[in-house]
mmCIF file with all atom_site columns, C-alpha atoms in Angstrom:
data_model
loop_
_atom_site.group_PDB
_atom_site.id
_atom_site.type_symbol
_atom_site.label_atom_id
_atom_site.label_alt_id
_atom_site.label_comp_id
_atom_site.label_asym_id
_atom_site.label_entity_id
_atom_site.label_seq_id
_atom_site.pdbx_PDB_ins_code
_atom_site.Cartn_x
_atom_site.Cartn_y
_atom_site.Cartn_z
_atom_site.occupancy
_atom_site.B_iso_or_equiv
_atom_site.pdbx_formal_charge
_atom_site.auth_seq_id
_atom_site.auth_comp_id
_atom_site.auth_asym_id
_atom_site.auth_atom_id
_atom_site.pdbx_PDB_model_num
ATOM 1   C CA . PHE A 1 1   ? -70.769 -12.458 105.807 1.00 43.00 ? 1   PHE A CA 1
ATOM 2   C CA . THR A 1 2   ? -68.787 -14.366 103.207 1.00 51.00 ? 2   THR A CA 1
ATOM 3   C CA . VAL A 1 3   ? -67.798 -17.993 103.576 1.00 55.00 ? 3   VAL A CA 1
ATOM 4   C CA . ALA A 1 4   ? -64.459 -19.024 102.115 1.00 54.00 ? 4   ALA A CA 1
ATOM 5   C CA . GLY A 1 5   ? -64.637 -20.967 98.887  1.00 55.00 ? 5   GLY A CA 1
ATOM 6   C CA . CYS A 1 6   ? -62.598 -22.095 95.941  1.00 58.00 ? 6   CYS A CA 1
ATOM 7   C CA . GLN A 1 7   ? -63.215 -20.022 92.867  1.00 63.00 ? 7   GLN A CA 1
ATOM 8   C CA . ALA A 1 8   ? -60.743 -20.076 90.003  1.00 69.00 ? 8   ALA A CA 1
ATOM 9   C CA . GLY A 1 9   ? -59.557 -16.645 88.940  1.00 84.00 ? 9   GLY A CA 1
ATOM 10  C CA . VAL A 1 10  ? -59.124 -15.269 85.448  1.00 89.00 ? 10  VAL A CA 1
ATOM 11  C CA . ALA A 1 11  ? -56.091 -17.006 83.940  1.00 88.00 ? 11  ALA A CA 1
ATOM 12  C CA . LEU A 1 12  ? -53.326 -15.058 82.223  1.00 88.00 ? 12  LEU A CA 1
ATOM 13  C CA . PRO A 1 13  ? -53.628 -15.616 78.450  1.00 90.00 ? 13  PRO A CA 1
ATOM 14  C CA . GLU A 1 14  ? -50.704 -17.213 76.605  1.00 88.00 ? 14  GLU A CA 1
ATOM 15  C CA . HIS A 1 15  ? -49.579 -14.125 74.664  1.00 90.00 ? 15  HIS A CA 1
ATOM 16  C CA . ASP A 1 16  ? -45.994 -13.240 73.723  1.00 92.00 ? 16  ASP A CA 1
ATOM 17  C CA . ARG A 1 17  ? -44.532 -10.902 76.368  1.00 94.00 ? 17  ARG A CA 1
ATOM 18  C CA . SER A 1 18  ? -40.828 -11.198 75.459  1.00 95.00 ? 18  SER A CA 1
ATOM 19  C CA . CYS A 1 19  ? -40.437 -7.548  74.348  1.00 95.00 ? 19  CYS A CA 1
ATOM 20  C CA . LEU A 1 20  ? -41.920 -6.001  77.517  1.00 96.00 ? 20  LEU A CA 1
ATOM 21  C CA . SER A 1 21  ? -39.751 -4.064  79.990  1.00 95.00 ? 21  SER A CA 1
ATOM 22  C CA . ALA A 1 22  ? -39.963 -4.531  83.752  1.00 95.00 ? 22  ALA A CA 1
ATOM 23  C CA . GLU A 1 23  ? -41.241 -1.405  85.532  1.00 95.00 ? 23  GLU A CA 1
ATOM 24  C CA . ASN A 1 24  ? -39.428 -1.557  88.895  1.00 95.00 ? 24  ASN A CA 1
ATOM 25  C CA . SER A 1 25  ? -41.878 0.821   90.582  1.00 94.00 ? 25  SER A CA 1
ATOM 26  C CA . GLY A 1 26  ? -44.806 -1.364  89.509  1.00 95.00 ? 26  GLY A CA 1
ATOM 27  C CA . CYS A 1 27  ? -47.547 -1.059  86.902  1.00 96.00 ? 27  CYS A CA 1
ATOM 28  C CA . HIS A 1 28  ? -49.649 1.006   89.305  1.00 96.00 ? 28  HIS A CA 1
ATOM 29  C CA . LYS A 1 29  ? -47.162 3.903   88.981  1.00 96.00 ? 29  LYS A CA 1
ATOM 30  C CA . LEU A 1 30  ? -47.608 4.213   85.188  1.00 96.00 ? 30  LEU A CA 1
ATOM 31  C CA . THR A 1 31  ? -50.008 6.901   83.960  1.00 94.00 ? 31  THR A CA 1
ATOM 32  C CA . ASP A 1 32  ? -49.970 6.618   80.158  1.00 93.00 ? 32  ASP A CA 1
ATOM 33  C CA . ALA A 1 33  ? -51.016 3.875   77.747  1.00 94.00 ? 33  ALA A CA 1
ATOM 34  C CA . ALA A 1 34  ? -47.675 3.661   75.921  1.00 92.00 ? 34  ALA A CA 1
ATOM 35  C CA . SER A 1 35  ? -45.680 2.972   79.106  1.00 94.00 ? 35  SER A CA 1
ATOM 36  C CA . CYS A 1 36  ? -48.308 0.664   80.575  1.00 96.00 ? 36  CYS A CA 1
ATOM 37  C CA . LEU A 1 37  ? -48.749 -1.443  77.436  1.00 95.00 ? 37  LEU A CA 1
ATOM 38  C CA . SER A 1 38  ? -45.005 -1.986  77.040  1.00 96.00 ? 38  SER A CA 1
ATOM 39  C CA . SER A 1 39  ? -44.325 -3.116  80.625  1.00 96.00 ? 39  SER A CA 1
ATOM 40  C CA . THR A 1 40  ? -44.505 -5.889  83.188  1.00 96.00 ? 40  THR A CA 1
ATOM 41  C CA . ASP A 1 41  ? -44.617 -5.302  86.935  1.00 97.00 ? 41  ASP A CA 1
ATOM 42  C CA . GLY A 1 42  ? -41.011 -5.343  88.154  1.00 95.00 ? 42  GLY A CA 1
ATOM 43  C CA . ARG A 1 43  ? -41.626 -5.072  91.901  1.00 93.00 ? 43  ARG A CA 1
ATOM 44  C CA . GLN A 1 44  ? -39.793 -7.523  94.151  1.00 90.00 ? 44  GLN A CA 1
ATOM 45  C CA . ASP A 1 45  ? -42.959 -8.300  96.149  1.00 83.00 ? 45  ASP A CA 1
ATOM 46  C CA . ALA A 1 46  ? -44.362 -11.399 94.468  1.00 88.00 ? 46  ALA A CA 1
ATOM 47  C CA . LYS A 1 47  ? -47.900 -10.918 95.788  1.00 90.00 ? 47  LYS A CA 1
ATOM 48  C CA . VAL A 1 48  ? -50.194 -8.185  97.096  1.00 91.00 ? 48  VAL A CA 1
ATOM 49  C CA . TYR A 1 49  ? -53.394 -9.271  98.881  1.00 92.00 ? 49  TYR A CA 1
ATOM 50  C CA . GLY A 1 50  ? -52.531 -12.816 97.786  1.00 90.00 ? 50  GLY A CA 1
ATOM 51  C CA . LEU A 1 51  ? -52.590 -11.759 94.112  1.00 93.00 ? 51  LEU A CA 1
ATOM 52  C CA . GLN A 1 52  ? -49.558 -12.099 91.818  1.00 93.00 ? 52  GLN A CA 1
ATOM 53  C CA . VAL A 1 53  ? -47.910 -8.791  90.855  1.00 94.00 ? 53  VAL A CA 1
ATOM 54  C CA . SER A 1 54  ? -44.234 -9.486  90.135  1.00 95.00 ? 54  SER A CA 1
ATOM 55  C CA . GLY A 1 55  ? -43.670 -10.380 86.480  1.00 95.00 ? 55  GLY A CA 1
ATOM 56  C CA . GLN A 1 56  ? -47.302 -9.834  85.516  1.00 96.00 ? 56  GLN A CA 1
ATOM 57  C CA . PRO A 1 57  ? -48.016 -7.900  82.294  1.00 97.00 ? 57  PRO A CA 1
ATOM 58  C CA . CYS A 1 58  ? -49.513 -4.480  82.921  1.00 97.00 ? 58  CYS A CA 1
ATOM 59  C CA . VAL A 1 59  ? -53.175 -3.813  82.145  1.00 97.00 ? 59  VAL A CA 1
ATOM 60  C CA . TRP A 1 60  ? -54.214 -0.371  80.800  1.00 97.00 ? 60  TRP A CA 1
ATOM 61  C CA . CYS A 1 61  ? -57.641 0.562   82.159  1.00 96.00 ? 61  CYS A CA 1
ATOM 62  C CA . GLY A 1 62  ? -58.747 2.647   79.169  1.00 94.00 ? 62  GLY A CA 1
ATOM 63  C CA . GLY A 1 63  ? -57.575 5.982   80.574  1.00 93.00 ? 63  GLY A CA 1
ATOM 64  C CA . GLY A 1 64  ? -59.951 5.755   83.548  1.00 94.00 ? 64  GLY A CA 1
ATOM 65  C CA . LEU A 1 65  ? -59.654 4.394   87.055  1.00 95.00 ? 65  LEU A CA 1
ATOM 66  C CA . CYS A 1 66  ? -58.880 0.686   87.271  1.00 96.00 ? 66  CYS A CA 1
ATOM 67  C CA . HIS A 1 67  ? -60.678 0.016   90.529  1.00 96.00 ? 67  HIS A CA 1
ATOM 68  C CA . SER A 1 68  ? -62.452 1.516   93.512  1.00 96.00 ? 68  SER A CA 1
ATOM 69  C CA . SER A 1 69  ? -59.499 1.634   95.943  1.00 94.00 ? 69  SER A CA 1
ATOM 70  C CA . SER A 1 70  ? -57.163 4.075   94.185  1.00 93.00 ? 70  SER A CA 1
ATOM 71  C CA . GLY A 1 71  ? -56.696 6.430   91.262  1.00 94.00 ? 71  GLY A CA 1
ATOM 72  C CA . THR A 1 72  ? -54.488 4.073   89.224  1.00 96.00 ? 72  THR A CA 1
ATOM 73  C CA . MET A 1 73  ? -54.949 3.689   85.460  1.00 96.00 ? 73  MET A CA 1
ATOM 74  C CA . CYS A 1 74  ? -52.542 0.748   85.061  1.00 97.00 ? 74  CYS A CA 1
ATOM 75  C CA . GLU A 1 75  ? -52.243 -2.377  87.233  1.00 97.00 ? 75  GLU A CA 1
ATOM 76  C CA . PRO A 1 76  ? -50.647 -5.851  87.047  1.00 97.00 ? 76  PRO A CA 1
ATOM 77  C CA . PHE A 1 77  ? -52.854 -8.496  85.395  1.00 96.00 ? 77  PHE A CA 1
ATOM 78  C CA . ASP A 1 78  ? -53.640 -10.875 88.287  1.00 96.00 ? 78  ASP A CA 1
ATOM 79  C CA . PHE A 1 79  ? -54.171 -8.022  90.743  1.00 95.00 ? 79  PHE A CA 1
ATOM 80  C CA . VAL A 1 80  ? -56.689 -6.111  88.624  1.00 96.00 ? 80  VAL A CA 1
ATOM 81  C CA . MET A 1 81  ? -58.435 -9.072  86.949  1.00 95.00 ? 81  MET A CA 1
ATOM 82  C CA . ASN A 1 82  ? -58.861 -11.125 90.146  1.00 95.00 ? 82  ASN A CA 1
ATOM 83  C CA . GLY A 1 83  ? -58.734 -8.462  92.861  1.00 94.00 ? 83  GLY A CA 1
ATOM 84  C CA . GLU A 1 84  ? -62.436 -7.544  92.954  1.00 94.00 ? 84  GLU A CA 1
ATOM 85  C CA . GLY A 1 85  ? -63.699 -8.462  96.423  1.00 92.00 ? 85  GLY A CA 1
ATOM 86  C CA . LYS A 1 86  ? -60.147 -9.132  97.697  1.00 92.00 ? 86  LYS A CA 1
ATOM 87  C CA . ALA A 1 87  ? -57.998 -6.032  97.171  1.00 94.00 ? 87  ALA A CA 1
ATOM 88  C CA . PHE A 1 88  ? -60.778 -3.612  96.152  1.00 94.00 ? 88  PHE A CA 1
ATOM 89  C CA . ASP A 1 89  ? -64.557 -3.502  95.876  1.00 95.00 ? 89  ASP A CA 1
ATOM 90  C CA . LEU A 1 90  ? -65.083 -2.826  92.179  1.00 95.00 ? 90  LEU A CA 1
ATOM 91  C CA . PHE A 1 91  ? -63.102 -3.340  88.938  1.00 94.00 ? 91  PHE A CA 1
ATOM 92  C CA . HIS A 1 92  ? -64.174 -0.264  86.937  1.00 94.00 ? 92  HIS A CA 1
ATOM 93  C CA . ALA A 1 93  ? -62.453 -1.097  83.630  1.00 93.00 ? 93  ALA A CA 1
ATOM 94  C CA . LYS A 1 94  ? -64.170 -4.427  82.822  1.00 91.00 ? 94  LYS A CA 1
ATOM 95  C CA . LEU A 1 95  ? -65.164 -3.147  79.378  1.00 91.00 ? 95  LEU A CA 1
ATOM 96  C CA . THR A 1 96  ? -62.227 -0.855  78.580  1.00 91.00 ? 96  THR A CA 1
ATOM 97  C CA . TYR A 1 97  ? -58.962 -2.612  79.491  1.00 94.00 ? 97  TYR A CA 1
ATOM 98  C CA . ASN A 1 98  ? -56.059 -3.774  77.282  1.00 95.00 ? 98  ASN A CA 1
ATOM 99  C CA . LEU A 1 99  ? -53.200 -6.102  78.217  1.00 95.00 ? 99  LEU A CA 1
ATOM 100 C CA . ALA A 1 100 ? -49.524 -5.522  77.487  1.00 96.00 ? 100 ALA A CA 1
ATOM 101 C CA . GLY A 1 101 ? -48.145 -7.956  74.922  1.00 94.00 ? 101 GLY A CA 1
ATOM 102 C CA . CYS A 1 102 ? -45.828 -8.218  71.938  1.00 94.00 ? 102 CYS A CA 1
ATOM 103 C CA . LYS A 1 103 ? -46.273 -8.660  68.211  1.00 92.00 ? 103 LYS A CA 1
ATOM 104 C CA . ASP A 1 104 ? -43.305 -9.011  65.886  1.00 91.00 ? 104 ASP A CA 1
ATOM 105 C CA . GLY A 1 105 ? -40.941 -8.113  68.741  1.00 92.00 ? 105 GLY A CA 1
ATOM 106 C CA . ARG A 1 106 ? -42.658 -4.802  69.557  1.00 92.00 ? 106 ARG A CA 1
ATOM 107 C CA . PRO A 1 107 ? -45.170 -3.815  72.281  1.00 93.00 ? 107 PRO A CA 1
ATOM 108 C CA . ALA A 1 108 ? -48.784 -4.271  71.222  1.00 91.00 ? 108 ALA A CA 1
ATOM 109 C CA . ALA A 1 109 ? -52.146 -3.853  72.926  1.00 92.00 ? 109 ALA A CA 1
ATOM 110 C CA . MET A 1 110 ? -53.879 -7.180  73.535  1.00 91.00 ? 110 MET A CA 1
ATOM 111 C CA . GLN A 1 111 ? -57.278 -8.569  74.421  1.00 90.00 ? 111 GLN A CA 1
ATOM 112 C CA . PHE A 1 112 ? -57.865 -12.149 75.555  1.00 87.00 ? 112 PHE A CA 1
ATOM 113 C CA . ASP A 1 113 ? -58.488 -13.258 71.963  1.00 87.00 ? 113 ASP A CA 1
ATOM 114 C CA . GLY A 1 114 ? -55.539 -11.472 70.334  1.00 86.00 ? 114 GLY A CA 1
ATOM 115 C CA . TYR A 1 115 ? -54.298 -8.061  69.230  1.00 86.00 ? 115 TYR A CA 1
ATOM 116 C CA . THR A 1 116 ? -56.363 -4.895  69.166  1.00 86.00 ? 116 THR A CA 1
ATOM 117 C CA . SER A 1 117 ? -55.828 -1.544  67.486  1.00 82.00 ? 117 SER A CA 1
ATOM 118 C CA . THR A 1 118 ? -58.380 0.174   69.743  1.00 82.00 ? 118 THR A CA 1
ATOM 119 C CA . ILE A 1 119 ? -56.754 1.641   72.843  1.00 87.00 ? 119 ILE A CA 1
ATOM 120 C CA . LEU A 1 120 ? -59.092 3.840   74.854  1.00 88.00 ? 120 LEU A CA 1
ATOM 121 C CA . GLY A 1 121 ? -57.316 6.667   76.653  1.00 85.00 ? 121 GLY A CA 1
ATOM 122 C CA . TYR A 1 122 ? -54.297 6.578   74.335  1.00 82.00 ? 122 TYR A CA 1
ATOM 123 C CA . ALA A 1 123 ? -53.157 9.992   73.130  1.00 73.00 ? 123 ALA A CA 1
ATOM 124 C CA . PRO A 1 124 ? -50.623 9.676   70.294  1.00 69.00 ? 124 PRO A CA 1
ATOM 125 C CA . PRO A 1 125 ? -47.336 11.449  71.079  1.00 63.00 ? 125 PRO A CA 1
ATOM 126 C CA . LEU A 1 126 ? -46.177 14.420  69.032  1.00 67.00 ? 126 LEU A CA 1
ATOM 127 C CA . GLY A 1 127 ? -42.956 12.637  68.097  1.00 67.00 ? 127 GLY A CA 1
ATOM 128 C CA . PRO A 1 128 ? -42.458 9.083   66.874  1.00 63.00 ? 128 PRO A CA 1
ATOM 129 C CA . ALA A 1 129 ? -44.976 6.735   68.478  1.00 59.00 ? 129 ALA A CA 1
ATOM 130 C CA . PRO A 1 130 ? -43.476 4.360   71.059  1.00 61.00 ? 130 PRO A CA 1
ATOM 131 C CA . LEU A 1 131 ? -46.387 1.981   70.415  1.00 67.00 ? 131 LEU A CA 1
ATOM 132 C CA . VAL A 1 132 ? -46.311 1.393   66.691  1.00 68.00 ? 132 VAL A CA 1
ATOM 133 C CA . PRO A 1 133 ? -49.454 -0.453  65.581  1.00 69.00 ? 133 PRO A CA 1
ATOM 134 C CA . HIS A 1 134 ? -48.740 -4.043  64.549  1.00 68.00 ? 134 HIS A CA 1
ATOM 135 C CA . TRP A 1 135 ? -49.885 -3.374  60.976  1.00 72.00 ? 135 TRP A CA 1
ATOM 136 C CA . VAL A 1 136 ? -47.185 -0.739  60.305  1.00 72.00 ? 136 VAL A CA 1
ATOM 137 C CA . PRO A 1 137 ? -44.292 -2.493  58.509  1.00 77.00 ? 137 PRO A CA 1
ATOM 138 C CA . GLU A 1 138 ? -40.654 -1.876  59.384  1.00 80.00 ? 138 GLU A CA 1
ATOM 139 C CA . ARG A 1 139 ? -39.061 0.888   57.293  1.00 77.00 ? 139 ARG A CA 1
ATOM 140 C CA . PRO A 1 140 ? -37.143 -0.662  54.369  1.00 81.00 ? 140 PRO A CA 1
ATOM 141 C CA . LYS A 1 141 ? -33.364 -0.241  54.228  1.00 85.00 ? 141 LYS A CA 1
ATOM 142 C CA . GLU A 1 142 ? -32.111 2.533   51.919  1.00 83.00 ? 142 GLU A CA 1
ATOM 143 C CA . ASP A 1 143 ? -30.325 -0.016  49.698  1.00 85.00 ? 143 ASP A CA 1
ATOM 144 C CA . SER A 1 144 ? -33.652 -1.612  48.764  1.00 85.00 ? 144 SER A CA 1
ATOM 145 C CA . LEU A 1 145 ? -35.102 1.785   47.734  1.00 83.00 ? 145 LEU A CA 1
ATOM 146 C CA . LYS A 1 146 ? -32.344 2.895   45.308  1.00 85.00 ? 146 LYS A CA 1
ATOM 147 C CA . CYS A 1 147 ? -34.262 1.653   42.256  1.00 89.00 ? 147 CYS A CA 1
ATOM 148 C CA . LEU A 1 148 ? -37.161 4.044   43.015  1.00 88.00 ? 148 LEU A CA 1
ATOM 149 C CA . THR A 1 149 ? -37.296 7.629   41.715  1.00 88.00 ? 149 THR A CA 1
ATOM 150 C CA . ALA A 1 150 ? -37.395 10.302  44.438  1.00 86.00 ? 150 ALA A CA 1
ATOM 151 C CA . HIS A 1 151 ? -40.442 12.520  43.831  1.00 84.00 ? 151 HIS A CA 1
ATOM 152 C CA . LYS A 1 152 ? -39.715 16.017  45.237  1.00 86.00 ? 152 LYS A CA 1
ATOM 153 C CA . GLY A 1 153 ? -43.400 16.845  45.763  1.00 83.00 ? 153 GLY A CA 1
ATOM 154 C CA . GLY A 1 154 ? -43.855 13.780  47.948  1.00 84.00 ? 154 GLY A CA 1
ATOM 155 C CA . CYS A 1 155 ? -46.073 10.775  47.350  1.00 84.00 ? 155 CYS A CA 1
ATOM 156 C CA . ALA A 1 156 ? -49.258 12.783  47.933  1.00 84.00 ? 156 ALA A CA 1
ATOM 157 C CA . ALA A 1 157 ? -48.504 14.846  44.795  1.00 87.00 ? 157 ALA A CA 1
ATOM 158 C CA . ILE A 1 158 ? -48.412 11.785  42.501  1.00 89.00 ? 158 ILE A CA 1
ATOM 159 C CA . HIS A 1 159 ? -51.681 11.162  40.634  1.00 90.00 ? 159 HIS A CA 1
ATOM 160 C CA . GLU A 1 160 ? -50.728 8.346   38.261  1.00 90.00 ? 160 GLU A CA 1
ATOM 161 C CA . MET A 1 161 ? -50.470 4.700   39.373  1.00 90.00 ? 161 MET A CA 1
ATOM 162 C CA . GLY A 1 162 ? -47.322 3.843   37.398  1.00 88.00 ? 162 GLY A CA 1
ATOM 163 C CA . ALA A 1 163 ? -45.471 6.877   38.738  1.00 88.00 ? 163 ALA A CA 1
ATOM 164 C CA . CYS A 1 164 ? -46.634 6.085   42.280  1.00 88.00 ? 164 CYS A CA 1
ATOM 165 C CA . LEU A 1 165 ? -45.453 2.473   42.179  1.00 88.00 ? 165 LEU A CA 1
ATOM 166 C CA . SER A 1 166 ? -42.013 3.428   40.848  1.00 90.00 ? 166 SER A CA 1
ATOM 167 C CA . SER A 1 167 ? -41.394 6.401   43.170  1.00 88.00 ? 167 SER A CA 1
ATOM 168 C CA . ARG A 1 168 ? -40.379 7.160   46.705  1.00 85.00 ? 168 ARG A CA 1
ATOM 169 C CA . ASP A 1 169 ? -41.093 10.246  48.766  1.00 83.00 ? 169 ASP A CA 1
ATOM 170 C CA . GLY A 1 170 ? -38.449 12.866  48.044  1.00 82.00 ? 170 GLY A CA 1
ATOM 171 C CA . SER A 1 171 ? -40.060 15.682  50.034  1.00 82.00 ? 171 SER A CA 1
ATOM 172 C CA . GLY A 1 172 ? -37.533 15.485  52.873  1.00 77.00 ? 172 GLY A CA 1
ATOM 173 C CA . VAL A 1 173 ? -40.217 14.873  55.521  1.00 75.00 ? 173 VAL A CA 1
ATOM 174 C CA . MET A 1 174 ? -38.892 11.984  57.639  1.00 70.00 ? 174 MET A CA 1
ATOM 175 C CA . SER A 1 175 ? -42.165 11.019  59.371  1.00 67.00 ? 175 SER A CA 1
ATOM 176 C CA . ARG A 1 176 ? -45.803 12.011  59.660  1.00 63.00 ? 176 ARG A CA 1
ATOM 177 C CA . GLN A 1 177 ? -47.763 11.635  62.898  1.00 58.00 ? 177 GLN A CA 1
ATOM 178 C CA . GLY A 1 178 ? -45.145 9.266   64.298  1.00 55.00 ? 178 GLY A CA 1
ATOM 179 C CA . LEU A 1 179 ? -45.057 7.006   61.216  1.00 54.00 ? 179 LEU A CA 1
#
């Protein structure tokens, strides 16, 4: 048997979450990394099993099961990080999870110590990526590119540094692999 005691849980890190959207059905209903890592739990129930869910950032469990009690791959932070032994027996994703957060006003995968570019279980979409890595700069406005020469063969066809640095892609391809 277990005797009641006072054990502090894992505290929510102080990361920016201002760009995240509330998922009214709850984090546990999300099944892909992009949706999970851009959301907070929007359920009206503040707590489940005494653990905070409402308003908590979602945690992506690396594309695998989060815990032993269900087949979810995304859960609210307090529930999944502090639910072992309360809401479920085992937290499976201890080594593979990412937290939802924001960097430069856009969703970004987080760890306790900051941003990460490694997201296990994330399959890039065929179209533009909803989770743009934090290191990808915003596309410049057309007005700031007018001084550059459009190179019809595209940037990949340029083999001279001076030409590269004074050119822009004129191939007509708007994006490659979501970028």
